[in-house]
Amino acid sequence: MKVLVIGGAGYIGSHVAKALMKSGHRVRVFDNLSSGQEINLFKQNEFVKGDILDYPALLSAMQGQEAVIHLAAKKAVGESMENPMIYSSNNISGSLNILNAMVETGAKYIVFSSSAAVYGMPEKIPVDETAPLNPINYYGFTKLEIEKFMQWYDRLKGIKFVALRYFNAVGYDAEGDILGKERGSQNLLPIVMEVLSGKREKLKIFGNDYPTPNGTCIRDYIHVSDLASAHLLALEKLAGGMPSQSLNLGTGKGTSVKEIVEAVERVSGKSLPVEYADRRPGDPAVLIAAADKARELLGWQPQYTDIDKIVETVWRIN
Ligand code: UFG
């Protein structure tokens, strides 16, 4: 299939572009390189530099494409609360431009990178797709609204979508093909790596009084190559007639912050200086996915279920 990967030079997008290319799809990457990096591009794939807010450029890049994978978004939760305007324009207006360009060019399928943030503070763990949708930050709100726009464009214009609700995306391509480390990430593992490389003095663990076995927060860490394979399967299922869906992507296994620290110490052989700090506002104690629906509908199976193996893929490129 001819696929436009929007945000294909970014952290997750580059892994998706690799998976598509490897299974014989014709990939055109569209990316404004604001957080994506040229070093992440594969020479086998076409590249068009452009911004989703530049409608004529987007329309021109979409000509002749049968499907779209949409990973172009701002994703910093804290920033979305302080500066919602960027999230309104980039995430919401940008996504509407993509849907409108699909109608105009006749592209039929879209796989969208959504987030567990659409659930907010879930009451029941593990979280399945029937859980209430109550985002507690503006970032999560934008993801949920885009899912709703896609439902309408399906109803009104027949555009079929899969929204993939990622839990905690981590890791790097194990074959070393993706060279650009994510820049400026505020997520746990990138911060841990900055401590190991001496860029930061210590890791602040946000809260050790949560109602979990060791008091630190539990998350479902899903390897980025497993996310990538789900995009590929979602696209192929849509083309095979699967109706539009929203699907969780996680391993179903929880790992606490302390367990991440222990895994990093085992894998790197170094000790990681930590200090305990106050809870970070808005952090749920436990967030674990029920991803049975993705397994059943896509035939998807995450390959990385061992946290040490995941951490190894991060440590290797540092
Ligand atoms: N953490 C620390 N210290 C740090 C950074 C993180 O203790 O310096 C802890 C957090 O408190 C949390 C865990 O590490 O318990 C993971 O934190 P991340 O910031 O890596 O990830 P989140 O679970 O907060 O966020 C992820 C995605 C978001 C998404 C959110 C909700 O990165 O995009 O899940 O689904 F919105």
Short mmCIF file of C-alpha atoms in Angstrom, two decimals, residues 128-282:
data_model
loop_
_atom_site.label_atom_id
_atom_site.label_comp_id
_atom_site.label_asym_id
_atom_site.label_seq_id
_atom_site.Cartn_x
_atom_site.Cartn_y
_atom_site.Cartn_z
CA ASP A 128 -10.05 -1.90 28.81
CA GLU A 129 -11.61 0.10 26.01
CA THR A 130 -15.02 0.23 27.70
CA ALA A 131 -13.62 2.25 30.63
CA PRO A 132 -15.01 5.81 31.00
CA LEU A 133 -13.23 8.40 28.87
CA ASN A 134 -12.35 11.21 31.28
CA PRO A 135 -9.07 12.88 30.35
CA ILE A 136 -7.61 14.95 33.17
CA ASN A 137 -5.19 16.94 31.04
CA TYR A 138 -5.57 18.96 27.85
CA TYR A 139 -3.23 16.63 25.93
CA GLY A 140 -5.53 13.67 26.65
CA PHE A 141 -8.55 15.80 25.77
CA THR A 142 -7.10 16.54 22.31
CA LYS A 143 -6.52 12.82 21.68
CA LEU A 144 -10.09 11.99 22.65
CA GLU A 145 -11.56 14.76 20.50
CA ILE A 146 -9.58 13.56 17.48
CA GLU A 147 -10.99 10.05 18.03
CA LYS A 148 -14.47 11.60 17.97
CA PHE A 149 -13.73 13.53 14.76
CA MET A 150 -12.59 10.28 13.17
CA GLN A 151 -15.87 8.60 14.17
CA TRP A 152 -17.76 11.38 12.37
CA TYR A 153 -15.56 11.26 9.28
CA ASP A 154 -16.13 7.50 9.17
CA ARG A 155 -19.92 8.00 9.37
CA LEU A 156 -20.05 10.87 6.93
CA LYS A 157 -17.20 10.17 4.53
CA GLY A 158 -16.39 6.48 4.97
CA ILE A 159 -12.85 7.04 6.26
CA LYS A 160 -11.91 3.97 8.29
CA PHE A 161 -9.69 4.45 11.33
CA VAL A 162 -7.88 2.64 14.09
CA ALA A 163 -7.02 4.75 17.15
CA LEU A 164 -4.19 3.10 19.05
CA ARG A 165 -4.20 4.09 22.70
CA TYR A 166 -0.58 3.71 23.75
CA PHE A 167 0.28 3.14 27.38
CA ASN A 168 3.92 4.00 28.26
CA ALA A 169 5.99 3.88 25.07
CA VAL A 170 9.65 2.99 25.73
CA GLY A 171 12.74 1.45 24.13
CA TYR A 172 14.53 1.72 20.81
CA ASP A 173 14.91 -0.42 17.72
CA ALA A 174 16.98 -3.45 18.77
CA GLU A 175 18.71 -3.65 15.37
CA GLY A 176 20.15 -0.19 15.90
CA ASP A 177 18.57 1.20 12.72
CA ILE A 178 17.07 4.23 14.40
CA LEU A 179 19.80 6.57 15.42
CA GLY A 180 18.09 9.72 16.65
CA LYS A 181 17.54 9.71 20.38
CA GLU A 182 14.41 11.51 21.44
CA ARG A 183 15.24 15.07 22.50
CA GLY A 184 13.87 16.87 25.53
CA SER A 185 11.60 14.05 26.68
CA GLN A 186 10.25 14.40 30.21
CA ASN A 187 9.47 10.69 30.50
CA LEU A 188 11.01 8.35 33.03
CA LEU A 189 13.49 6.31 30.97
CA PRO A 190 14.97 9.23 28.99
CA ILE A 191 15.49 11.06 32.31
CA VAL A 192 17.10 7.97 33.86
CA MET A 193 19.51 7.84 30.90
CA GLU A 194 20.42 11.49 31.45
CA VAL A 195 21.32 10.63 35.05
CA LEU A 196 23.51 7.73 33.91
CA SER A 197 25.30 9.94 31.39
CA GLY A 198 25.95 12.60 34.04
CA LYS A 199 23.65 15.21 32.46
CA ARG A 200 21.49 15.14 35.57
CA GLU A 201 22.58 14.61 39.11
CA LYS A 202 19.87 12.20 40.24
CA LEU A 203 16.48 10.79 39.45
CA LYS A 204 13.64 12.30 41.42
CA ILE A 205 11.09 9.59 42.12
CA PHE A 206 7.72 11.27 42.30
CA GLY A 207 6.09 9.75 45.37
CA ASN A 208 6.80 6.63 47.42
CA ASP A 209 3.55 6.57 49.36
CA TYR A 210 1.23 5.24 46.69
CA PRO A 211 -0.97 2.22 47.51
CA THR A 212 1.34 -0.11 45.56
CA PRO A 213 3.65 -2.86 46.90
CA ASN A 214 6.75 -0.61 47.08
CA GLY A 215 4.93 2.73 47.23
CA THR A 216 5.98 3.92 43.73
CA CYS A 217 3.73 4.28 40.68
CA ILE A 218 3.10 1.34 38.40
CA ARG A 219 2.92 1.69 34.60
CA ASP A 220 2.58 -0.59 31.60
CA TYR A 221 5.76 -0.10 29.57
CA ILE A 222 5.32 -1.11 25.96
CA HIS A 223 8.26 -1.36 23.57
CA VAL A 224 8.17 1.00 20.60
CA SER A 225 8.82 -1.82 18.11
CA ASP A 226 5.72 -3.60 19.46
CA LEU A 227 3.77 -0.37 18.96
CA ALA A 228 5.13 -0.23 15.40
CA SER A 229 3.99 -3.76 14.56
CA ALA A 230 0.48 -2.90 15.81
CA HIS A 231 0.30 0.03 13.35
CA LEU A 232 1.24 -2.25 10.50
CA LEU A 233 -1.36 -4.85 11.48
CA ALA A 234 -4.02 -2.19 12.02
CA LEU A 235 -3.47 -0.82 8.53
CA GLU A 236 -3.60 -4.24 6.92
CA LYS A 237 -6.77 -5.17 8.86
CA LEU A 238 -8.48 -1.93 7.83
CA ALA A 239 -7.63 -2.61 4.20
CA GLY A 240 -9.07 -6.12 4.70
CA GLY A 241 -12.42 -4.66 5.78
CA MET A 242 -12.13 -4.39 9.57
CA PRO A 243 -14.48 -1.70 10.91
CA SER A 244 -13.09 1.35 12.69
CA GLN A 245 -11.76 0.68 16.21
CA SER A 246 -10.07 2.19 19.25
CA LEU A 247 -7.58 -0.24 20.74
CA ASN A 248 -5.34 -0.24 23.81
CA LEU A 249 -1.69 -1.08 23.31
CA GLY A 250 0.13 -2.33 26.39
CA THR A 251 1.69 -5.54 27.68
CA GLY A 252 -0.83 -6.08 30.48
CA LYS A 253 2.10 -6.14 32.91
CA GLY A 254 2.81 -3.44 35.48
CA THR A 255 6.27 -2.23 36.49
CA SER A 256 6.89 0.24 39.31
CA VAL A 257 9.31 3.17 39.15
CA LYS A 258 11.53 1.38 41.69
CA GLU A 259 11.54 -1.75 39.54
CA ILE A 260 12.58 0.36 36.54
CA VAL A 261 15.47 1.73 38.60
CA GLU A 262 16.50 -1.82 39.57
CA ALA A 263 16.29 -2.99 35.94
CA VAL A 264 18.42 -0.06 34.79
CA GLU A 265 21.02 -0.85 37.45
CA ARG A 266 21.12 -4.53 36.43
CA VAL A 267 21.42 -3.78 32.73
CA SER A 268 23.95 -0.93 32.98
CA GLY A 269 25.95 -2.31 35.90
CA LYS A 270 25.87 1.21 37.38
CA SER A 271 24.14 2.48 40.44
CA LEU A 272 21.53 5.13 39.85
CA PRO A 273 21.38 8.02 42.32
CA VAL A 274 17.76 8.66 43.30
CA GLU A 275 15.88 10.87 45.69
CA TYR A 276 12.26 10.74 46.68
CA ALA A 277 10.18 13.79 45.89
CA ASP A 278 6.52 14.73 46.24
CA ARG A 279 3.92 13.06 44.11
CA ARG A 280 3.52 14.63 40.68
CA PRO A 281 0.02 16.07 40.32
CA GLY A 282 -2.24 14.00 38.07
#
